[in-house]
Amino acid sequence: MYFKKGIVSKRIEPAPGVLYVVGTPIGNLGDLSPRAQSLLKNVSIIACEDTRHSGQMLRHVGATAPLLSFYEHNTNTRLPQLIDFLSQGKSLALISDAGLPGISDPGEKLVSAARNEGHEVICIPGPCAAITALVASGIPSHRFCFEGFLPAKSNERKKFLSLVAKETRTTILYEAPHRLIQLLEELSVFCGEDRPLHISRELTKRHEQHIGATIGEALEYFLINKPIGEFTLVLGGALEEINPQKNKEELIAEMKDLVRNGSSRSEAAKKLALRHGESRRLLYALVHKIDFDGGN
Ligand code: SAM
């Protein structure tokens, strides 16, 4: 059923020759949408990362379509077969072990191949750990980038970490539990331990937990509490330099004025951020450095 300008219209789903990229839960079965359930029940073939893993969820919704494994190491052989099915007019659903296919799994290759061959691709949206963690974090979400897993090789990892450290947008990372402490130690070296960080553990599951609010605090927590489960990290962006066209001295003078006239330091930073469109975090940092009794 589709809603368009208040009118409900119907489109038959699944349609022949269409690839459906279907979002599945990241832990809580209740998050599988009715549309995804109906699609999975009626589609001709389902491609999934691990047939045993997805079998349980598919049995739960009563899906009986043949399952084909599609994972990183069989992508080259499986891809042409899946495209053939679409060309024969079969409808195909792609699911991953959890969440949205194409986000840190091989889905993107199938989507791109299907489009290149002229097949329609429809995404049935569902949960994604990255977005779920971002919106729960309280870290700015109006500009962000997703980096997924860091490279494992030491040289590539260092290069990557130095880029992440300079990134001014919020960055979302995935990490395995056995590498979490190493990653936190690296982030602490590259970004400083005071950088805002929010870690979401076991999102949507019984033991969902949120740990923050800085790299240092998260590291301290996990040095005591062994990391177990699945983790998504939301890292605050690097502070942008004060706009060079704006005179720092003038900003300091305005801050002093505001504080003399009764604003707290935090209020002064907030007002100036609004007034000049500068980063609030940057102005907080500046206002706390000012010596209001003597010089700067
Ligand atoms: N396609 C998935 C998505 O949409 O989020 C991500 C697949 S990626 C192979 C798996 C990684 O996602 C995990 O190692 C973890 O970092 C993150 N993740 C998945 N489920 C999670 C959960 N329930 N809580 C926290 N992080 C999760």
mmCIF file of C-alpha atoms and ligand atoms in Angstrom:
data_model
loop_
_atom_site.group_PDB
_atom_site.id
_atom_site.type_symbol
_atom_site.label_atom_id
_atom_site.label_comp_id
_atom_site.label_asym_id
_atom_site.label_seq_id
_atom_site.Cartn_x
_atom_site.Cartn_y
_atom_site.Cartn_z
ATOM 1 C CA MET A 1 0.000 0.000 0.000
ATOM 2 C CA TYR A 2 1.415 3.428 -0.878
ATOM 3 C CA PHE A 3 0.452 6.872 0.335
ATOM 4 C CA LYS A 4 0.795 9.691 -2.157
ATOM 5 C CA LYS A 5 -0.736 13.105 -1.459
ATOM 6 C CA GLY A 6 -3.244 11.468 0.851
ATOM 7 C CA ILE A 7 -4.280 8.842 -1.730
ATOM 8 C CA VAL A 8 -3.607 5.163 -1.067
ATOM 9 C CA SER A 9 -2.382 3.407 -4.198
ATOM 10 C CA LYS A 10 -1.322 -0.209 -4.668
ATOM 11 C CA ARG A 11 1.753 -1.615 -6.337
ATOM 12 C CA ILE A 12 2.207 -5.331 -6.667
ATOM 13 C CA GLU A 13 5.128 -6.591 -4.630
ATOM 14 C CA PRO A 14 7.224 -8.595 -5.315
ATOM 15 C CA ALA A 15 7.286 -7.864 -9.053
ATOM 16 C CA PRO A 16 9.099 -10.069 -11.588
ATOM 17 C CA GLY A 17 12.736 -9.256 -12.373
ATOM 18 C CA VAL A 18 13.111 -6.855 -9.441
ATOM 19 C CA LEU A 19 15.878 -6.980 -6.828
ATOM 20 C CA TYR A 20 14.596 -6.116 -3.350
ATOM 21 C CA VAL A 21 17.198 -5.034 -0.804
ATOM 22 C CA VAL A 22 15.456 -5.858 2.466
ATOM 23 C CA GLY A 23 16.363 -4.412 5.872
ATOM 24 C CA THR A 24 16.149 -7.008 8.678
ATOM 25 C CA PRO A 25 16.492 -6.569 12.473
ATOM 26 C CA ILE A 26 19.838 -5.868 14.171
ATOM 27 C CA GLY A 27 18.757 -7.860 17.212
ATOM 28 C CA ASN A 28 15.072 -7.378 17.886
ATOM 29 C CA LEU A 29 12.694 -9.430 15.712
ATOM 30 C CA GLY A 30 9.953 -6.907 16.411
ATOM 31 C CA ASP A 31 11.808 -4.499 14.112
ATOM 32 C CA LEU A 32 11.088 -6.568 10.990
ATOM 33 C CA SER A 33 8.493 -4.474 9.174
ATOM 34 C CA PRO A 34 5.190 -5.961 7.927
ATOM 35 C CA ARG A 35 6.234 -4.951 4.397
ATOM 36 C CA ALA A 36 9.555 -6.817 4.721
ATOM 37 C CA GLN A 37 7.734 -9.887 6.110
ATOM 38 C CA SER A 38 5.245 -9.941 3.249
ATOM 39 C CA LEU A 39 8.002 -9.483 0.661
ATOM 40 C CA LEU A 40 10.113 -12.293 2.129
ATOM 41 C CA LYS A 41 7.079 -14.600 2.160
ATOM 42 C CA ASN A 42 6.254 -13.993 -1.489
ATOM 43 C CA VAL A 43 9.558 -13.474 -3.290
ATOM 44 C CA SER A 44 10.942 -16.205 -5.664
ATOM 45 C CA ILE A 45 14.490 -16.427 -4.235
ATOM 46 C CA ILE A 46 16.282 -15.064 -1.161
ATOM 47 C CA ALA A 47 20.022 -14.340 -1.179
ATOM 48 C CA CYS A 48 21.547 -14.117 2.300
ATOM 49 C CA GLU A 49 25.022 -14.062 3.863
ATOM 50 C CA ASP A 50 24.589 -17.179 5.989
ATOM 51 C CA THR A 51 21.670 -19.494 5.204
ATOM 52 C CA ARG A 52 21.694 -21.054 8.697
ATOM 53 C CA HIS A 53 21.732 -17.668 10.437
ATOM 54 C CA SER A 54 18.900 -16.194 8.331
ATOM 55 C CA GLY A 55 16.944 -19.480 8.241
ATOM 56 C CA GLN A 56 15.690 -18.930 11.769
ATOM 57 C CA MET A 57 14.291 -15.448 11.045
ATOM 58 C CA LEU A 58 12.817 -16.608 7.722
ATOM 59 C CA ARG A 59 11.050 -19.567 9.351
ATOM 60 C CA HIS A 60 9.625 -17.112 11.883
ATOM 61 C CA VAL A 61 7.906 -15.145 9.070
ATOM 62 C CA GLY A 62 6.873 -18.269 7.145
ATOM 63 C CA ALA A 63 9.175 -17.611 4.156
ATOM 64 C CA THR A 64 9.627 -20.735 2.022
ATOM 65 C CA ALA A 65 11.583 -19.425 -1.011
ATOM 66 C CA PRO A 66 14.889 -21.162 -1.832
ATOM 67 C CA LEU A 67 17.855 -19.607 0.018
ATOM 68 C CA LEU A 68 21.177 -18.924 -1.674
ATOM 69 C CA SER A 69 24.301 -17.896 0.186
ATOM 70 C CA PHE A 70 25.909 -14.631 -0.962
ATOM 71 C CA TYR A 71 28.924 -13.479 1.007
ATOM 72 C CA GLU A 72 32.260 -11.783 0.492
ATOM 73 C CA HIS A 73 34.155 -14.892 -0.653
ATOM 74 C CA ASN A 74 31.618 -16.278 -3.157
ATOM 75 C CA THR A 75 30.614 -12.909 -4.657
ATOM 76 C CA ASN A 76 32.307 -13.501 -8.035
ATOM 77 C CA THR A 77 30.680 -16.861 -8.704
ATOM 78 C CA ARG A 78 27.295 -16.087 -7.179
ATOM 79 C CA LEU A 79 26.757 -12.661 -8.697
ATOM 80 C CA PRO A 80 26.204 -13.804 -12.339
ATOM 81 C CA GLN A 81 23.760 -16.496 -11.114
ATOM 82 C CA LEU A 82 21.706 -13.943 -9.210
ATOM 83 C CA ILE A 83 21.635 -11.567 -12.179
ATOM 84 C CA ASP A 84 20.481 -14.512 -14.368
ATOM 85 C CA PHE A 85 17.546 -15.124 -12.045
ATOM 86 C CA LEU A 86 16.486 -11.506 -12.439
ATOM 87 C CA SER A 87 16.810 -11.775 -16.245
ATOM 88 C CA GLN A 88 14.542 -14.868 -16.141
ATOM 89 C CA GLY A 89 11.884 -12.681 -14.499
ATOM 90 C CA LYS A 90 12.311 -14.041 -10.965
ATOM 91 C CA SER A 91 11.968 -11.687 -8.026
ATOM 92 C CA LEU A 92 14.983 -11.696 -5.735
ATOM 93 C CA ALA A 93 15.334 -10.511 -2.125
ATOM 94 C CA LEU A 94 18.742 -9.700 -0.698
ATOM 95 C CA ILE A 95 19.160 -9.778 3.069
ATOM 96 C CA SER A 96 22.273 -9.662 5.259
ATOM 97 C CA ASP A 97 22.977 -11.248 8.644
ATOM 98 C CA ALA A 98 21.551 -8.126 10.249
ATOM 99 C CA GLY A 99 20.449 -4.639 9.301
ATOM 100 C CA LEU A 100 20.576 -3.055 5.889
ATOM 101 C CA PRO A 101 22.345 -5.008 3.159
ATOM 102 C CA GLY A 102 25.064 -2.928 1.515
ATOM 103 C CA ILE A 103 26.225 -1.336 4.753
ATOM 104 C CA SER A 104 29.530 -3.107 5.565
ATOM 105 C CA ASP A 105 28.557 -6.290 3.670
ATOM 106 C CA PRO A 106 28.707 -7.441 0.006
ATOM 107 C CA GLY A 107 25.240 -6.100 -0.934
ATOM 108 C CA GLU A 108 26.543 -3.072 -2.808
ATOM 109 C CA LYS A 109 28.131 -5.215 -5.555
ATOM 110 C CA LEU A 110 24.868 -6.994 -6.328
ATOM 111 C CA VAL A 111 22.905 -3.728 -6.381
ATOM 112 C CA SER A 112 25.384 -2.124 -8.734
ATOM 113 C CA ALA A 113 25.487 -5.203 -11.040
ATOM 114 C CA ALA A 114 21.671 -5.393 -11.132
ATOM 115 C CA ARG A 115 21.397 -1.709 -12.045
ATOM 116 C CA ASN A 116 24.096 -2.038 -14.698
ATOM 117 C CA GLU A 117 22.061 -4.852 -16.277
ATOM 118 C CA GLY A 118 18.969 -2.631 -16.321
ATOM 119 C CA HIS A 119 17.061 -4.322 -13.479
ATOM 120 C CA GLU A 120 14.912 -2.376 -11.072
ATOM 121 C CA VAL A 121 16.217 -2.268 -7.481
ATOM 122 C CA ILE A 122 13.945 -1.402 -4.571
ATOM 123 C CA CYS A 123 15.097 -0.998 -0.966
ATOM 124 C CA ILE A 124 12.657 -2.101 1.743
ATOM 125 C CA PRO A 125 14.080 0.028 4.569
ATOM 126 C CA GLY A 126 14.840 -1.336 7.995
ATOM 127 C CA PRO A 127 17.169 -0.856 10.963
ATOM 128 C CA CYS A 128 20.826 0.006 10.478
ATOM 129 C CA ALA A 129 23.243 -0.053 13.440
ATOM 130 C CA ALA A 130 25.073 3.083 12.230
ATOM 131 C CA ILE A 131 21.985 5.291 12.016
ATOM 132 C CA THR A 132 20.405 3.834 15.157
ATOM 133 C CA ALA A 133 23.576 4.595 17.154
ATOM 134 C CA LEU A 134 23.907 8.075 15.634
ATOM 135 C CA VAL A 135 20.409 9.220 16.530
ATOM 136 C CA ALA A 136 20.719 7.817 20.073
ATOM 137 C CA SER A 137 24.121 9.439 20.669
ATOM 138 C CA GLY A 138 23.311 13.123 21.169
ATOM 139 C CA ILE A 139 26.403 13.895 19.052
ATOM 140 C CA PRO A 140 25.611 16.267 16.126
ATOM 141 C CA SER A 141 23.779 14.332 13.414
ATOM 142 C CA HIS A 142 23.213 17.106 10.874
ATOM 143 C CA ARG A 143 26.563 16.306 9.187
ATOM 144 C CA PHE A 144 28.131 12.885 9.541
ATOM 145 C CA CYS A 145 30.136 10.270 7.677
ATOM 146 C CA PHE A 146 30.187 6.506 7.938
ATOM 147 C CA GLU A 147 33.535 4.687 7.860
ATOM 148 C CA GLY A 148 32.521 1.212 9.068
ATOM 149 C CA PHE A 149 35.409 -1.062 10.081
ATOM 150 C CA LEU A 150 38.939 0.338 10.125
ATOM 151 C CA PRO A 151 41.555 -1.446 8.000
ATOM 152 C CA ALA A 152 43.392 -4.147 9.961
ATOM 153 C CA LYS A 153 46.885 -3.547 8.482
ATOM 154 C CA SER A 154 48.963 -1.274 10.687
ATOM 155 C CA ASN A 155 50.082 1.246 8.018
ATOM 156 C CA GLU A 156 46.659 1.660 6.440
ATOM 157 C CA ARG A 157 45.126 1.876 9.890
ATOM 158 C CA LYS A 158 47.426 4.724 10.952
ATOM 159 C CA LYS A 159 46.699 6.674 7.758
ATOM 160 C CA PHE A 160 43.012 6.127 8.259
ATOM 161 C CA LEU A 161 43.138 7.169 11.920
ATOM 162 C CA SER A 162 44.915 10.412 11.095
ATOM 163 C CA LEU A 163 42.178 11.235 8.548
ATOM 164 C CA VAL A 164 39.445 10.339 11.049
ATOM 165 C CA ALA A 165 41.127 12.594 13.648
ATOM 166 C CA LYS A 166 40.922 15.609 11.286
ATOM 167 C CA GLU A 167 37.361 14.950 10.105
ATOM 168 C CA THR A 168 35.090 17.768 11.276
ATOM 169 C CA ARG A 169 31.864 15.820 10.732
ATOM 170 C CA THR A 170 30.640 13.194 13.190
ATOM 171 C CA THR A 171 32.155 9.814 12.214
ATOM 172 C CA ILE A 172 30.464 6.431 12.677
ATOM 173 C CA LEU A 173 32.630 3.340 13.108
ATOM 174 C CA TYR A 174 31.958 -0.378 13.535
ATOM 175 C CA GLU A 175 34.292 -2.520 15.633
ATOM 176 C CA ALA A 176 34.520 -6.136 16.767
ATOM 177 C CA PRO A 177 34.572 -6.690 20.555
ATOM 178 C CA HIS A 178 38.103 -8.159 20.640
ATOM 179 C CA ARG A 179 39.522 -5.038 18.944
ATOM 180 C CA LEU A 180 37.502 -2.402 20.794
ATOM 181 C CA ILE A 181 40.119 -1.571 23.446
ATOM 182 C CA GLN A 182 42.866 -1.304 20.805
ATOM 183 C CA LEU A 183 40.661 1.061 18.788
ATOM 184 C CA LEU A 184 39.906 3.208 21.853
ATOM 185 C CA GLU A 185 43.619 3.442 22.661
ATOM 186 C CA GLU A 186 44.355 4.470 19.073
ATOM 187 C CA LEU A 187 41.539 7.033 19.036
ATOM 188 C CA SER A 188 42.821 8.440 22.302
ATOM 189 C CA VAL A 189 46.291 8.968 20.749
ATOM 190 C CA PHE A 190 45.025 10.379 17.435
ATOM 191 C CA CYS A 191 42.034 12.443 18.636
ATOM 192 C CA GLY A 192 42.819 13.112 22.314
ATOM 193 C CA GLU A 193 40.955 11.532 25.201
ATOM 194 C CA ASP A 194 38.527 14.447 25.593
ATOM 195 C CA ARG A 195 36.985 14.023 22.132
ATOM 196 C CA PRO A 196 33.233 13.230 22.449
ATOM 197 C CA LEU A 197 32.508 9.558 21.823
ATOM 198 C CA HIS A 198 29.325 7.561 22.241
ATOM 199 C CA ILE A 199 29.459 3.772 22.100
ATOM 200 C CA SER A 200 26.260 1.812 21.502
ATOM 201 C CA ARG A 201 26.433 -1.794 22.587
ATOM 202 C CA GLU A 202 23.887 -4.482 21.622
ATOM 203 C CA LEU A 203 21.427 -2.035 20.060
ATOM 204 C CA THR A 204 17.764 -3.129 20.143
ATOM 205 C CA LYS A 205 18.667 -6.196 22.254
ATOM 206 C CA ARG A 206 17.901 -7.063 25.866
ATOM 207 C CA HIS A 207 21.282 -5.806 27.095
ATOM 208 C CA GLU A 208 21.402 -2.595 25.040
ATOM 209 C CA GLN A 209 23.842 -0.178 26.630
ATOM 210 C CA HIS A 210 25.240 3.283 25.866
ATOM 211 C CA ILE A 211 28.719 4.298 27.022
ATOM 212 C CA GLY A 212 30.393 7.728 26.729
ATOM 213 C CA ALA A 213 30.806 10.610 26.810
ATOM 214 C CA THR A 214 34.465 10.888 25.758
ATOM 215 C CA ILE A 215 37.139 8.573 24.361
ATOM 216 C CA GLY A 216 38.924 8.632 27.737
ATOM 217 C CA GLU A 217 35.799 7.738 29.719
ATOM 218 C CA ALA A 218 34.877 4.902 27.331
ATOM 219 C CA LEU A 219 38.417 3.503 27.507
ATOM 220 C CA GLU A 220 38.377 3.635 31.286
ATOM 221 C CA TYR A 221 35.046 1.769 31.304
ATOM 222 C CA PHE A 222 36.152 -1.001 28.948
ATOM 223 C CA LEU A 223 39.477 -1.543 30.702
ATOM 224 C CA ILE A 224 37.357 -2.637 33.672
ATOM 225 C CA ASN A 225 34.403 -4.194 31.822
ATOM 226 C CA LYS A 226 35.399 -6.690 29.114
ATOM 227 C CA PRO A 227 33.810 -5.747 25.763
ATOM 228 C CA ILE A 228 31.213 -8.384 24.839
ATOM 229 C CA GLY A 229 28.615 -8.120 22.063
ATOM 230 C CA GLU A 230 28.284 -5.799 19.074
ATOM 231 C CA PHE A 231 29.526 -2.228 19.092
ATOM 232 C CA THR A 232 28.955 0.923 17.059
ATOM 233 C CA LEU A 233 31.007 4.047 17.799
ATOM 234 C CA VAL A 234 29.879 7.618 17.163
ATOM 235 C CA LEU A 235 32.829 9.994 17.299
ATOM 236 C CA GLY A 236 32.414 13.780 17.573
ATOM 237 C CA GLY A 237 34.068 15.755 14.761
ATOM 238 C CA ALA A 238 37.337 17.680 15.097
ATOM 239 C CA LEU A 239 36.890 21.327 16.033
ATOM 240 C CA GLU A 240 36.997 23.623 13.027
ATOM 241 C CA GLU A 241 39.379 26.520 13.238
ATOM 242 C CA ILE A 242 37.786 29.839 14.111
ATOM 243 C CA ASN A 243 36.900 31.461 10.805
ATOM 244 C CA PRO A 244 40.114 33.410 10.037
ATOM 245 C CA GLN A 245 38.037 36.277 8.646
ATOM 246 C CA LYS A 246 36.543 36.760 12.044
ATOM 247 C CA ASN A 247 38.933 38.407 14.437
ATOM 248 C CA LYS A 248 39.526 36.160 17.449
ATOM 249 C CA GLU A 249 40.261 39.243 19.537
ATOM 250 C CA GLU A 250 36.828 40.644 18.670
ATOM 251 C CA LEU A 251 35.158 37.380 19.723
ATOM 252 C CA ILE A 252 37.027 37.480 23.042
ATOM 253 C CA ALA A 253 35.993 41.113 23.568
ATOM 254 C CA GLU A 254 32.335 40.223 22.889
ATOM 255 C CA MET A 255 32.593 37.287 25.295
ATOM 256 C CA LYS A 256 33.988 39.500 28.028
ATOM 257 C CA ASP A 257 31.155 41.976 27.457
ATOM 258 C CA LEU A 258 28.527 39.245 27.737
ATOM 259 C CA VAL A 259 30.057 37.813 30.919
ATOM 260 C CA ARG A 260 30.396 41.278 32.502
ATOM 261 C CA ASN A 261 26.711 41.826 31.723
ATOM 262 C CA GLY A 262 25.668 38.707 33.621
ATOM 263 C CA SER A 263 25.915 35.782 31.164
ATOM 264 C CA SER A 264 27.644 32.622 32.366
ATOM 265 C CA ARG A 265 30.611 31.437 30.282
ATOM 266 C CA SER A 266 28.468 28.731 28.685
ATOM 267 C CA GLU A 267 25.662 31.167 27.876
ATOM 268 C CA ALA A 268 28.168 33.585 26.344
ATOM 269 C CA ALA A 269 29.567 30.813 24.121
ATOM 270 C CA LYS A 270 26.061 29.781 23.087
ATOM 271 C CA LYS A 271 25.026 33.349 22.226
ATOM 272 C CA LEU A 272 28.168 33.971 20.174
ATOM 273 C CA ALA A 273 27.771 30.645 18.339
ATOM 274 C CA LEU A 274 24.305 31.754 17.267
ATOM 275 C CA ARG A 275 25.388 35.316 16.516
ATOM 276 C CA HIS A 276 28.396 34.377 14.339
ATOM 277 C CA GLY A 277 27.576 30.863 13.107
ATOM 278 C CA GLU A 278 30.734 29.482 14.741
ATOM 279 C CA SER A 279 30.948 26.013 16.293
ATOM 280 C CA ARG A 280 29.534 26.022 19.814
ATOM 281 C CA ARG A 281 32.167 23.544 21.021
ATOM 282 C CA LEU A 282 34.931 25.764 19.704
ATOM 283 C CA LEU A 283 33.533 28.827 21.476
ATOM 284 C CA TYR A 284 33.092 26.848 24.714
ATOM 285 C CA ALA A 285 36.761 25.899 24.480
ATOM 286 C CA LEU A 286 37.712 29.538 23.880
ATOM 287 C CA VAL A 287 35.564 31.022 26.638
ATOM 288 C CA HIS A 288 37.011 28.633 29.199
ATOM 289 C CA LYS A 289 40.525 29.787 28.349
ATOM 290 C CA ILE A 290 39.807 33.467 28.961
ATOM 291 C CA ASP A 291 41.010 35.082 32.132
ATOM 292 C CA PHE A 292 38.146 37.464 32.881
ATOM 293 C CA ASP A 293 40.019 39.243 35.686
ATOM 294 C CA GLY A 294 43.255 39.972 33.843
ATOM 295 C CA GLY A 295 44.234 39.707 30.147
ATOM 296 C CA ASN A 296 43.349 36.684 27.893
HETATM 297 N N1 SAM B 1 24.466 -4.211 7.661
HETATM 298 C C1 SAM B 1 24.567 -3.942 9.068
HETATM 299 C C2 SAM B 1 23.849 -2.614 9.400
HETATM 300 O O1 SAM B 1 22.956 -2.204 8.697
HETATM 301 O O2 SAM B 1 24.156 -2.021 10.430
HETATM 302 C C3 SAM B 1 26.003 -3.935 9.549
HETATM 303 C C4 SAM B 1 26.764 -5.181 9.224
HETATM 304 S S1 SAM B 1 28.393 -5.197 9.838
HETATM 305 C C5 SAM B 1 28.962 -6.676 9.074
HETATM 306 C C6 SAM B 1 28.232 -5.708 11.508
HETATM 307 C C7 SAM B 1 28.662 -4.630 12.505
HETATM 308 O O3 SAM B 1 27.591 -3.701 12.708
HETATM 309 C C8 SAM B 1 28.950 -5.177 13.897
HETATM 310 O O4 SAM B 1 30.274 -5.673 14.001
HETATM 311 C C9 SAM B 1 28.756 -3.944 14.767
HETATM 312 O O5 SAM B 1 29.869 -3.099 14.706
HETATM 313 C C10 SAM B 1 27.560 -3.274 14.054
HETATM 314 N N2 SAM B 1 26.296 -3.762 14.663
HETATM 315 C C11 SAM B 1 25.439 -4.654 14.147
HETATM 316 N N3 SAM B 1 24.408 -4.880 14.990
HETATM 317 C C12 SAM B 1 24.640 -4.109 16.088
HETATM 318 C C13 SAM B 1 23.952 -3.914 17.325
HETATM 319 N N4 SAM B 1 22.815 -4.562 17.607
HETATM 320 N N5 SAM B 1 24.468 -3.034 18.216
HETATM 321 C C14 SAM B 1 25.610 -2.371 17.947
HETATM 322 N N6 SAM B 1 26.299 -2.503 16.803
HETATM 323 C C15 SAM B 1 25.833 -3.383 15.876
#
